[in-house]
Protein backbone atom coordinates (compact mmCIF):
# COMPACT_ATOMS: atom_id res chain seq x y z
CA MET A 1 -81.29 73.97 -9.08
CA LYS A 2 -83.08 71.12 -7.33
CA SER A 3 -84.51 69.28 -10.30
CA PHE A 4 -82.91 65.87 -10.79
CA ASN A 5 -81.02 65.02 -14.00
CA LYS A 6 -81.17 68.51 -15.51
CA LEU A 7 -78.80 67.65 -18.33
CA PHE A 8 -79.02 68.29 -22.04
CA PHE A 9 -77.16 65.83 -24.23
CA CYS A 10 -75.72 66.53 -27.68
CA PRO A 11 -75.56 63.42 -29.88
CA ILE A 12 -72.23 64.58 -31.33
CA ILE A 13 -70.55 64.11 -27.96
CA LEU A 14 -72.76 61.24 -26.88
CA ILE A 15 -70.13 58.55 -26.58
CA ALA A 16 -67.66 60.79 -24.81
CA LEU A 17 -70.29 62.04 -22.38
CA LEU A 18 -71.66 58.64 -21.48
CA SER A 19 -68.19 57.10 -21.40
CA PHE A 20 -67.07 59.52 -18.70
CA GLY A 21 -70.36 60.55 -17.13
CA CYS A 22 -72.21 57.55 -15.70
CA ASN A 23 -71.96 58.78 -12.14
CA GLY A 24 -68.20 58.38 -12.09
CA PHE A 25 -68.13 54.69 -11.26
CA LEU A 26 -68.15 53.05 -14.69
CA ASP A 27 -64.77 53.07 -16.40
CA VAL A 28 -66.06 52.42 -19.91
CA ASN A 29 -63.29 53.95 -21.98
CA ASP A 30 -60.08 52.10 -22.81
CA ASN A 31 -58.42 55.29 -24.00
CA PRO A 32 -59.72 58.41 -22.24
CA ASN A 33 -57.99 60.62 -24.78
CA ALA A 34 -59.91 59.09 -27.71
CA PRO A 35 -63.52 58.44 -26.69
CA VAL A 36 -64.75 56.89 -29.94
CA SER A 37 -66.74 53.74 -30.53
CA GLU A 38 -63.77 51.73 -31.84
CA ASN A 39 -62.19 51.97 -28.40
CA LEU A 40 -65.24 50.78 -26.48
CA LYS A 41 -66.24 47.18 -25.83
CA LEU A 42 -69.86 46.14 -25.49
CA SER A 43 -69.06 45.01 -21.97
CA ALA A 44 -68.26 48.67 -21.24
CA THR A 45 -70.94 50.55 -23.17
CA PHE A 46 -73.80 48.26 -22.16
CA PRO A 47 -73.68 48.90 -18.39
CA ALA A 48 -73.30 52.63 -19.03
CA ALA A 49 -76.52 52.59 -21.07
CA LEU A 50 -78.39 50.69 -18.36
CA VAL A 51 -77.24 53.21 -15.77
CA ALA A 52 -78.45 56.05 -18.00
CA SER A 53 -81.84 54.33 -18.30
CA VAL A 54 -82.37 53.78 -14.60
CA ASN A 55 -81.08 57.23 -13.67
CA GLN A 56 -83.77 58.80 -15.82
CA GLU A 57 -86.45 56.52 -14.33
CA THR A 58 -85.57 57.07 -10.68
CA GLY A 59 -84.64 60.71 -11.15
CA GLN A 60 -86.23 62.83 -13.83
CA LEU A 61 -89.37 60.74 -14.48
CA ASN A 62 -89.91 59.70 -10.88
CA GLN A 63 -89.73 63.34 -9.81
CA LEU A 64 -92.33 64.52 -12.33
CA GLY A 65 -94.58 61.59 -11.53
CA ALA A 66 -94.33 62.25 -7.80
CA LEU A 67 -95.44 65.85 -8.31
CA TRP A 68 -98.20 65.10 -10.84
CA GLY A 69 -99.19 61.74 -9.37
CA GLY A 70 -100.35 62.95 -5.95
CA TYR A 71 -97.29 62.07 -3.87
CA TRP A 72 -95.16 65.20 -3.38
CA GLY A 73 -95.55 68.82 -2.45
CA THR A 74 -93.11 71.22 -0.84
CA THR A 75 -92.67 72.99 2.44
CA SER A 76 -93.40 76.69 2.62
CA GLU A 77 -89.65 77.31 2.41
CA GLY A 78 -89.72 75.51 -0.93
CA ILE A 79 -92.72 77.40 -2.24
CA ASN A 80 -90.84 78.58 -5.35
CA LEU A 81 -89.50 75.14 -6.28
CA PHE A 82 -90.93 73.25 -9.26
CA PHE A 83 -92.84 76.33 -10.37
CA ASN A 84 -93.46 75.03 -13.91
CA GLN A 85 -94.67 71.68 -12.60
CA LYS A 86 -96.99 73.28 -10.04
CA THR A 87 -98.51 75.72 -12.55
CA TYR A 88 -98.63 73.28 -15.49
CA ASN A 89 -96.52 75.72 -17.48
CA GLY A 90 -95.96 73.86 -20.75
CA PRO A 91 -93.76 76.49 -22.45
CA GLY A 92 -91.60 76.67 -19.33
CA LEU A 93 -91.14 72.91 -19.24
CA ARG A 94 -90.13 72.79 -22.91
CA ASP A 95 -87.64 75.64 -22.59
CA VAL A 96 -84.08 75.05 -23.76
CA ARG A 97 -82.33 76.47 -20.70
CA ASP A 98 -84.61 75.82 -17.73
CA GLY A 99 -86.96 73.19 -19.09
CA PHE A 100 -87.51 69.52 -18.30
CA PRO A 101 -85.64 67.63 -21.04
CA VAL A 102 -87.41 64.27 -21.19
CA TRP A 103 -87.24 64.29 -25.01
CA GLU A 104 -83.54 65.11 -25.20
CA THR A 105 -82.48 62.73 -22.45
CA THR A 106 -84.52 59.83 -23.85
CA TYR A 107 -83.45 60.19 -27.47
CA THR A 108 -79.84 60.44 -26.37
CA THR A 109 -80.18 57.16 -24.50
CA LEU A 110 -82.01 55.62 -27.45
CA LEU A 111 -79.14 56.62 -29.73
CA TYR A 112 -76.66 55.05 -27.34
CA TYR A 113 -78.61 51.75 -27.50
CA GLN A 114 -78.65 52.07 -31.30
CA LEU A 115 -74.85 52.27 -31.31
CA ILE A 116 -74.78 49.17 -29.12
CA ARG A 117 -77.17 47.40 -31.51
CA ASN A 118 -75.05 48.29 -34.52
CA GLN A 119 -71.84 47.11 -32.90
CA ALA A 120 -73.47 43.96 -31.56
CA ALA A 121 -74.83 43.12 -35.03
CA GLN A 122 -71.34 43.50 -36.51
CA GLU A 123 -69.86 41.26 -33.83
CA GLY A 124 -72.67 38.70 -33.86
CA ALA A 125 -73.37 39.42 -30.19
CA LEU A 126 -77.07 38.51 -30.05
CA PHE A 127 -77.37 38.95 -26.29
CA TYR A 128 -76.34 42.61 -26.43
CA GLU A 129 -78.31 43.25 -29.61
CA GLY A 130 -81.44 41.78 -28.04
CA ALA A 131 -81.02 43.66 -24.78
CA ALA A 132 -80.56 46.93 -26.68
CA LYS A 133 -83.79 46.29 -28.62
CA ILE A 134 -85.70 45.60 -25.40
CA MET A 135 -84.42 48.80 -23.84
CA GLN A 136 -85.19 50.81 -26.97
CA GLY A 137 -88.75 49.51 -26.86
CA PHE A 138 -88.92 50.51 -23.21
CA HIS A 139 -87.80 54.09 -23.98
CA PHE A 140 -89.95 54.55 -27.09
CA LEU A 141 -93.01 53.63 -25.03
CA ARG A 142 -91.99 56.18 -22.43
CA LEU A 143 -91.65 58.91 -25.07
CA VAL A 144 -95.17 58.27 -26.36
CA ASP A 145 -96.48 58.50 -22.80
CA PHE A 146 -95.17 62.06 -22.64
CA TYR A 147 -95.50 63.39 -26.19
CA ASP A 148 -97.85 61.08 -28.17
CA ASN A 149 -96.69 61.20 -31.81
CA ILE A 150 -92.91 60.85 -32.18
CA PRO A 151 -90.27 59.77 -34.73
CA PHE A 152 -89.66 56.02 -34.81
CA ASP A 153 -88.67 54.53 -38.18
CA GLU A 154 -86.68 57.62 -39.18
CA ALA A 155 -85.28 58.29 -35.71
CA LEU A 156 -81.67 57.66 -34.64
CA GLN A 157 -80.32 57.84 -38.21
CA GLY A 158 -78.30 61.06 -38.05
CA THR A 159 -78.00 62.93 -41.33
CA THR A 160 -79.88 60.20 -43.21
CA HIS A 161 -83.06 61.64 -41.72
CA ALA A 162 -82.02 64.95 -40.19
CA THR A 163 -85.69 65.95 -39.84
CA PRO A 164 -87.31 62.60 -39.05
CA GLY A 165 -91.01 62.15 -39.73
CA TYR A 166 -93.40 61.54 -36.85
CA GLU A 167 -95.63 58.49 -36.47
CA SER A 168 -98.79 58.18 -34.42
CA GLY A 169 -98.38 57.25 -30.79
CA GLU A 170 -100.57 54.20 -31.32
CA MET A 171 -98.37 52.96 -34.17
CA VAL A 172 -95.18 53.57 -32.17
CA TYR A 173 -96.67 51.57 -29.29
CA LYS A 174 -97.22 48.60 -31.60
CA LYS A 175 -93.76 48.88 -33.13
CA ALA A 176 -92.11 49.22 -29.71
CA VAL A 177 -93.90 46.09 -28.47
CA ASP A 178 -92.73 44.22 -31.59
CA LEU A 179 -89.18 45.49 -31.05
CA ILE A 180 -89.19 44.08 -27.51
CA SER A 181 -90.38 40.73 -28.89
CA GLU A 182 -87.50 40.75 -31.39
CA GLY A 183 -85.08 41.50 -28.58
CA ILE A 184 -86.32 38.61 -26.48
CA GLU A 185 -85.87 36.20 -29.41
CA ASP A 186 -82.38 37.53 -30.12
CA MET A 187 -81.33 36.94 -26.54
CA LYS A 188 -82.80 33.45 -26.45
CA ASN A 189 -80.89 32.59 -29.64
CA ALA A 190 -77.56 33.87 -28.29
CA PRO A 191 -74.98 31.08 -27.87
CA ALA A 192 -74.31 30.28 -24.23
CA GLY A 193 -70.69 31.40 -24.36
CA THR A 194 -71.60 34.87 -25.66
CA LEU A 195 -73.89 36.02 -22.86
CA ALA A 196 -73.06 39.02 -20.72
CA GLY A 197 -71.75 38.57 -17.23
CA LEU A 198 -71.33 41.14 -14.49
CA ASP A 199 -71.33 43.89 -17.11
CA ASP A 200 -75.09 43.26 -17.26
CA VAL A 201 -75.83 45.36 -14.19
CA LEU A 202 -79.53 44.52 -14.45
CA PHE A 203 -79.77 40.71 -14.62
CA ALA A 204 -76.15 39.49 -14.77
CA GLY A 205 -76.71 37.77 -18.13
CA ASN A 206 -79.85 35.86 -17.09
CA VAL A 207 -81.80 35.52 -20.35
CA THR A 208 -84.94 34.26 -18.63
CA LEU A 209 -85.14 37.33 -16.41
CA TRP A 210 -84.56 39.57 -19.43
CA ALA A 211 -87.45 37.84 -21.21
CA LYS A 212 -89.67 38.24 -18.14
CA PHE A 213 -88.73 41.92 -17.99
CA GLY A 214 -89.51 42.41 -21.69
CA ASN A 215 -92.85 40.66 -21.30
CA THR A 216 -93.69 42.80 -18.28
CA VAL A 217 -92.91 45.99 -20.20
CA LYS A 218 -95.19 44.73 -22.97
CA LEU A 219 -97.93 43.98 -20.43
CA ARG A 220 -97.56 47.52 -19.08
CA ALA A 221 -98.05 48.81 -22.63
CA LEU A 222 -101.16 46.66 -23.10
CA VAL A 223 -102.65 47.71 -19.78
CA ARG A 224 -101.96 51.33 -20.67
CA GLN A 225 -104.21 51.08 -23.73
CA SER A 226 -106.94 49.13 -21.94
CA GLU A 227 -109.54 51.87 -22.37
CA VAL A 228 -109.09 52.49 -26.10
CA SER A 229 -107.66 49.53 -28.01
CA PRO A 230 -109.65 46.66 -29.53
CA LEU A 231 -109.71 43.66 -27.23
CA ALA A 232 -108.69 41.45 -30.16
CA TYR A 233 -105.31 43.20 -30.43
CA ILE A 234 -104.65 42.89 -26.72
CA GLN A 235 -105.63 39.22 -26.67
CA GLU A 236 -103.35 38.50 -29.63
CA GLU A 237 -100.40 40.13 -27.87
CA ILE A 238 -101.13 38.23 -24.64
CA LYS A 239 -101.20 35.04 -26.73
CA LYS A 240 -97.74 35.87 -28.11
CA ILE A 241 -96.42 36.34 -24.56
CA ASN A 242 -97.90 32.99 -23.55
CA ILE A 243 -96.34 31.26 -26.57
CA GLU A 244 -92.93 32.77 -25.77
CA GLY A 245 -93.30 31.11 -22.40
CA SER A 246 -91.07 33.01 -19.97
CA GLY A 247 -93.93 34.81 -18.22
CA PHE A 248 -93.59 38.02 -16.22
CA LEU A 249 -91.46 39.28 -13.35
CA MET A 250 -92.70 37.55 -10.20
CA LEU A 251 -91.87 37.39 -6.50
CA GLY A 252 -88.33 38.53 -5.78
CA GLN A 253 -87.60 39.35 -9.43
CA SER A 254 -87.48 43.14 -9.50
CA ALA A 255 -85.49 44.69 -12.33
CA MET A 256 -82.88 46.57 -10.30
CA VAL A 257 -79.67 48.15 -11.53
CA GLN A 258 -76.62 47.75 -9.33
CA PRO A 259 -73.47 49.08 -11.03
CA GLY A 260 -71.43 49.02 -7.85
CA TYR A 261 -72.49 52.06 -5.87
CA LEU A 262 -70.01 53.16 -3.22
CA ASN A 263 -70.18 55.56 -0.31
CA SER A 264 -67.79 58.00 -1.95
CA ALA A 265 -68.04 61.13 -4.09
CA GLY A 266 -69.77 60.58 -7.42
CA LYS A 267 -70.54 56.93 -6.65
CA LEU A 268 -73.56 57.05 -4.33
CA ASN A 269 -76.97 55.82 -5.36
CA PRO A 270 -78.43 58.86 -7.20
CA PHE A 271 -81.81 58.82 -5.43
CA TRP A 272 -80.07 58.81 -2.05
CA GLU A 273 -77.67 61.56 -3.10
CA ASN A 274 -80.36 63.82 -4.55
CA TYR A 275 -83.18 63.28 -2.08
CA TYR A 276 -81.45 62.46 1.21
CA ARG A 277 -77.76 62.95 2.00
CA ASN A 278 -74.55 63.74 0.16
CA VAL A 279 -71.18 62.07 0.60
CA GLN A 280 -70.46 64.32 3.60
CA ASN A 281 -73.70 62.98 5.13
CA ALA A 282 -75.34 66.41 4.98
CA VAL A 283 -79.03 66.50 4.11
CA THR A 284 -79.82 67.78 0.63
CA GLY A 285 -82.03 70.69 -0.33
CA ASN A 286 -84.57 68.29 -1.81
CA TYR A 287 -84.79 66.41 1.48
CA GLN A 288 -85.39 69.65 3.34
CA ASP A 289 -88.10 70.92 1.00
CA ILE A 290 -90.00 67.93 -0.45
CA ARG A 291 -92.86 66.56 1.65
CA PRO A 292 -95.66 64.01 1.20
CA THR A 293 -99.09 65.40 0.38
CA GLN A 294 -101.70 65.36 3.08
CA PHE A 295 -103.93 63.30 0.78
CA LEU A 296 -101.25 60.59 0.50
CA LEU A 297 -100.79 60.39 4.25
CA GLU A 298 -104.54 60.17 4.78
CA GLN A 299 -104.82 57.23 2.39
CA TYR A 300 -102.22 55.29 4.35
CA GLN A 301 -103.87 56.25 7.64
CA LEU A 302 -107.38 55.28 6.48
CA ARG A 303 -106.06 51.76 5.91
CA ASN A 304 -103.90 51.54 9.04
CA ASP A 305 -101.07 50.93 6.62
CA PRO A 306 -97.86 49.75 8.33
CA ARG A 307 -95.80 51.13 5.45
CA LEU A 308 -96.53 54.65 6.65
CA ASN A 309 -94.21 54.44 9.64
CA GLN A 310 -91.40 53.15 7.44
CA LEU A 311 -91.91 55.89 4.87
CA TYR A 312 -92.13 59.11 6.88
CA VAL A 313 -91.10 60.71 10.16
CA PRO A 314 -93.93 61.63 12.53
CA VAL A 315 -93.87 65.15 13.96
CA LYS A 316 -95.01 65.41 17.58
CA GLY A 317 -96.67 62.02 17.22
CA GLU A 318 -98.50 62.86 13.99
CA PHE A 319 -97.88 62.50 10.27
CA ARG A 320 -98.25 65.89 8.66
CA GLY A 321 -98.32 66.58 4.95
CA VAL A 322 -98.64 69.50 2.56
CA LEU A 323 -100.87 70.58 -0.31
CA PHE A 324 -99.42 70.33 -3.81
CA GLY A 325 -98.97 73.74 -5.37
CA ASP A 326 -99.93 75.67 -2.25
CA PRO A 327 -99.09 79.29 -3.18
CA GLU A 328 -99.38 80.66 0.35
CA VAL A 329 -96.56 80.84 2.85
CA ASN A 330 -97.93 79.02 5.87
CA HIS A 331 -95.91 78.68 9.05
CA SER A 332 -97.76 75.45 9.86
CA LEU A 333 -96.26 73.93 6.70
CA TYR A 334 -92.62 74.72 7.36
CA GLY A 335 -89.82 72.12 7.38
CA ARG A 336 -88.97 69.00 9.28
CA ASN A 337 -90.08 70.30 12.67
CA VAL A 338 -93.62 70.79 11.36
CA THR A 339 -94.12 68.47 8.37
CA SER A 340 -93.00 64.88 7.83
CA PRO A 341 -89.91 64.18 5.70
CA MET A 342 -89.00 60.79 4.25
CA LYS A 343 -87.47 58.39 6.75
CA GLY A 344 -83.93 57.16 6.28
CA PRO A 345 -81.48 55.37 8.56
CA ALA A 346 -80.62 58.56 10.46
CA GLU A 347 -84.29 58.89 11.45
CA ASN A 348 -84.80 55.15 12.01
CA ASN A 349 -82.19 54.15 14.59
CA GLY A 350 -79.72 53.24 11.88
CA GLN A 351 -82.15 50.88 10.15
CA ALA A 352 -83.20 51.16 6.52
CA GLY A 353 -86.32 53.14 5.72
CA ALA A 354 -88.90 52.20 3.10
CA LEU A 355 -87.30 54.23 0.33
CA LEU A 356 -84.02 55.41 1.81
CA LYS A 357 -82.12 52.26 2.71
CA SER A 358 -78.43 52.98 2.14
CA SER A 359 -76.15 55.06 -0.04
CA THR A 360 -75.38 51.93 -2.06
CA GLN A 361 -78.91 50.57 -2.53
CA ALA A 362 -79.83 49.27 -5.99
CA SER A 363 -81.94 51.45 -8.31
CA VAL A 364 -85.36 50.17 -9.36
CA LEU A 365 -86.09 50.06 -13.08
CA LEU A 366 -89.30 48.01 -12.77
CA SER A 367 -90.36 46.39 -9.52
CA SER A 368 -91.81 42.95 -8.92
CA PHE A 369 -94.79 44.53 -7.18
CA GLU A 370 -95.60 46.72 -10.17
CA SER A 371 -95.42 43.60 -12.33
CA LEU A 372 -97.81 41.77 -10.00
CA PHE A 373 -100.26 44.69 -9.98
CA LEU A 374 -100.17 44.76 -13.79
CA GLN A 375 -100.90 41.04 -13.81
CA ALA A 376 -103.70 41.52 -11.26
CA GLU A 377 -105.33 44.10 -13.52
CA ALA A 378 -104.90 41.88 -16.58
CA ALA A 379 -106.52 39.02 -14.66
CA GLN A 380 -109.33 41.27 -13.41
CA ARG A 381 -110.03 42.22 -17.03
CA GLY A 382 -110.03 38.56 -18.06
CA TRP A 383 -106.89 38.76 -20.21
CA ILE A 384 -104.99 36.08 -18.29
CA SER A 385 -106.25 33.06 -16.40
CA ASP A 386 -104.52 33.67 -13.06
CA ALA A 387 -106.58 34.64 -10.01
CA PRO A 388 -106.59 38.44 -9.60
CA LYS A 389 -107.00 38.14 -5.84
CA SER A 390 -103.82 36.07 -5.45
CA LEU A 391 -101.83 38.45 -7.66
CA TYR A 392 -103.18 41.49 -5.82
CA GLU A 393 -102.25 40.08 -2.42
CA ALA A 394 -98.82 38.98 -3.65
CA ALA A 395 -98.19 42.49 -4.98
CA ILE A 396 -98.97 44.08 -1.62
CA GLN A 397 -96.75 41.59 0.18
CA GLU A 398 -93.90 42.34 -2.24
CA SER A 399 -94.36 46.04 -1.52
CA PHE A 400 -94.24 45.29 2.21
CA SER A 401 -91.01 43.36 1.68
CA TYR A 402 -89.39 46.18 -0.31
CA MET A 403 -90.40 48.77 2.28
CA ASN A 404 -89.07 46.65 5.18
CA VAL A 405 -92.47 45.97 6.72
CA GLU A 406 -92.77 42.75 8.75
CA LYS A 407 -94.51 39.95 6.83
CA VAL A 408 -96.73 39.05 9.79
CA LEU A 409 -98.49 42.42 9.50
CA PHE A 410 -100.00 41.60 6.11
CA THR A 411 -102.80 39.36 7.39
CA ALA A 412 -104.32 42.01 9.63
CA TYR A 413 -103.85 44.66 6.97
CA ASN A 414 -105.51 42.57 4.28
CA SER A 415 -108.43 41.66 6.53
CA GLN A 416 -109.71 45.24 6.48
CA GLU A 417 -112.66 46.02 4.21
CA SER A 418 -110.74 48.97 2.81
CA VAL A 419 -107.98 46.64 1.60
CA ALA A 420 -109.43 43.16 0.98
CA TYR A 421 -109.84 42.42 -2.72
CA ASP A 422 -113.47 42.63 -3.82
CA GLY A 423 -113.10 42.33 -7.57
CA SER A 424 -112.85 46.06 -8.19
CA LEU A 425 -110.23 47.67 -10.40
CA ALA A 426 -110.19 50.66 -8.04
CA LYS A 427 -108.72 48.50 -5.24
CA ILE A 428 -105.92 47.30 -7.50
CA ILE A 429 -105.03 50.78 -8.74
CA THR A 430 -105.17 52.32 -5.26
CA GLN A 431 -102.84 49.70 -3.79
CA LYS A 432 -100.57 50.05 -6.81
CA TRP A 433 -100.47 53.80 -6.14
CA LEU A 434 -99.63 53.27 -2.47
CA SER A 435 -96.87 50.82 -3.42
CA LEU A 436 -95.16 52.82 -6.20
CA ASN A 437 -94.90 55.98 -4.10
CA SER A 438 -91.55 57.67 -4.93
CA ILE A 439 -90.26 54.44 -6.52
CA SER A 440 -91.89 54.57 -9.94
CA SER A 441 -94.11 57.57 -9.45
CA ILE A 442 -94.53 58.22 -13.16
CA GLU A 443 -96.86 55.21 -13.29
CA ALA A 444 -99.20 56.99 -10.88
CA TRP A 445 -99.59 59.88 -13.30
CA ASN A 446 -100.05 57.45 -16.17
CA ASP A 447 -102.79 55.54 -14.33
CA TYR A 448 -104.51 58.80 -13.40
CA ARG A 449 -104.57 59.92 -17.03
CA ARG A 450 -105.87 56.48 -18.03
CA LEU A 451 -108.47 55.90 -15.33
CA GLY A 452 -108.76 58.98 -13.12
CA LEU A 453 -107.65 56.83 -10.17
CA PRO A 454 -106.98 57.59 -7.43
CA ASN A 455 -108.69 60.96 -7.42
CA PHE A 456 -106.00 63.00 -5.68
CA PRO A 457 -106.33 66.80 -5.39
CA ASN A 458 -105.27 69.09 -8.20
CA SER A 459 -102.46 71.62 -7.86
CA LEU A 460 -103.58 74.76 -6.05
CA GLN A 461 -101.75 76.69 -8.76
CA SER A 462 -103.52 74.98 -11.64
CA PRO A 463 -104.61 77.42 -14.40
CA ASN A 464 -108.20 76.57 -13.47
CA PRO A 465 -109.84 74.03 -11.15
CA THR A 466 -110.43 71.46 -13.91
CA ALA A 467 -107.11 71.80 -15.75
CA ASN A 468 -104.78 68.82 -15.33
CA PRO A 469 -101.45 68.05 -17.01
CA LEU A 470 -102.12 65.63 -19.85
CA ARG A 471 -98.75 65.58 -21.64
CA LEU A 472 -95.53 67.50 -22.24
CA MET A 473 -95.16 69.91 -25.16
CA TYR A 474 -92.60 69.22 -27.86
CA PRO A 475 -89.36 70.83 -26.67
CA GLU A 476 -87.78 73.95 -28.08
CA THR A 477 -84.79 71.88 -29.20
CA GLU A 478 -87.09 69.93 -31.52
CA ARG A 479 -88.93 73.03 -32.68
CA MET A 480 -85.61 74.60 -33.65
CA THR A 481 -84.49 71.63 -35.75
CA ASN A 482 -87.69 69.90 -36.94
CA LEU A 483 -90.40 72.56 -36.76
CA ASP A 484 -92.37 71.44 -39.83
CA GLU A 485 -92.91 68.00 -38.35
CA VAL A 486 -93.80 69.46 -34.96
CA LEU A 487 -96.44 71.74 -36.49
CA LYS A 488 -98.01 68.80 -38.32
CA GLN A 489 -98.89 67.24 -34.95
CA GLY A 490 -101.38 70.00 -34.11
CA ASN A 491 -102.18 71.21 -30.62
CA ASP A 492 -99.79 70.02 -27.94
CA ASN A 493 -101.11 72.18 -25.11
CA ILE A 494 -100.19 70.59 -21.81
CA THR A 495 -103.74 70.69 -20.37
CA GLU A 496 -105.73 70.16 -23.59
CA SER A 497 -104.09 67.53 -25.79
CA ARG A 498 -104.41 63.93 -24.62
CA ILE A 499 -102.05 61.05 -25.28
CA TRP A 500 -103.70 58.53 -27.61
CA TRP A 501 -104.35 55.95 -24.86
CA ALA A 502 -105.86 58.40 -22.36
CA LYS A 503 -109.59 57.93 -21.84
């Protein structure tokens, strides 16, 4: 099984599972023979929750986004991999045994943050309570992006609401944004001596960075609904962000989780371990079979993009990609001797590649360059007063920095007509797409559903030439326990039913 994070979580064993299971490097249980909440400190449960959040982002969601966002295909040897994703097989993706459990994984993590919130409220620990609210808002927004209408008010309450009612995706978006705002205020009101320290594996207790992160997540939510929501609502929410005053994540302020990865079994960075090399330094099956699409390589080449050489390995002097969903076995699309794999230190004279840097590299939850591209779009739309050109150029330079491209190469790159900012939204979205490649790939799929940009090729195994994946279907686990509510939501066909914000 080569899908990342293929785990189903049962809320009954939630604490025990997360106490022992955060990649083996977080000792979050004082008494391993009694994994119950009374034995766990917030300084132990909080980092475990953050690790669960980032693992889903860089694993499960990044993988789906890379396949549906125009980045990844497979070699001919991997022709049978990701069959449900290549064929847009909704029932297969919602299956209990072999499906893609975004719903289950996310609600499990949401429940874990709820336990943290409850404990923090009892202890008067406003920092942890606020952080948990911000992260819950983050995950509720993600769930809407995949399923549209979901439980919110009645969610996470166990037997009190065993069959929780669904709310519209639009309403959940508003409530999630408000929840993030509450979280920011809680953290800002936390007494100085009660802040987290190194147990905050995201920002090491820095309240300002947490506020910037929360504001950036809210901006992402506002940009997502740019094509459908009244401008008055968006302007009011931007005004609230301005009044709060912390701003957004800027240069050098990526939200990155670093729990203490080590080059030993069970402690490697998960992206490295799943998509590059294991602890024995042997290449993984994913590394052997996943390849960039030809369309992606062409977009870098058309712009003489210096990131390309840091991202992929040339084959006989050329960068060679594949076609997503290609159903034919083609000897010209076989493995690393014919098509270009991702470049890591072993392929780069021991130096870090763009994506594969080291087995202990930090995991990206939300990058500074995504934040800057979001701000550039907000400025281009007239929502904020900053210059879109400056934000756009800063975002590209931040991407260059992350991908280990020399700073001096930016000037020549930006001087090209195909790159230089000309006021168009298409330029911003295209550069955002080129920058988030295999880092936060799910945002590429989200932008495509929102704007149709960039117009990458459809899967060759699509049900028909015009069918595209628009959502995920409600999972079988939910249908088995809350069927009446699921049926009330109407059609959830993967290629027919749009998320509320999709144009």
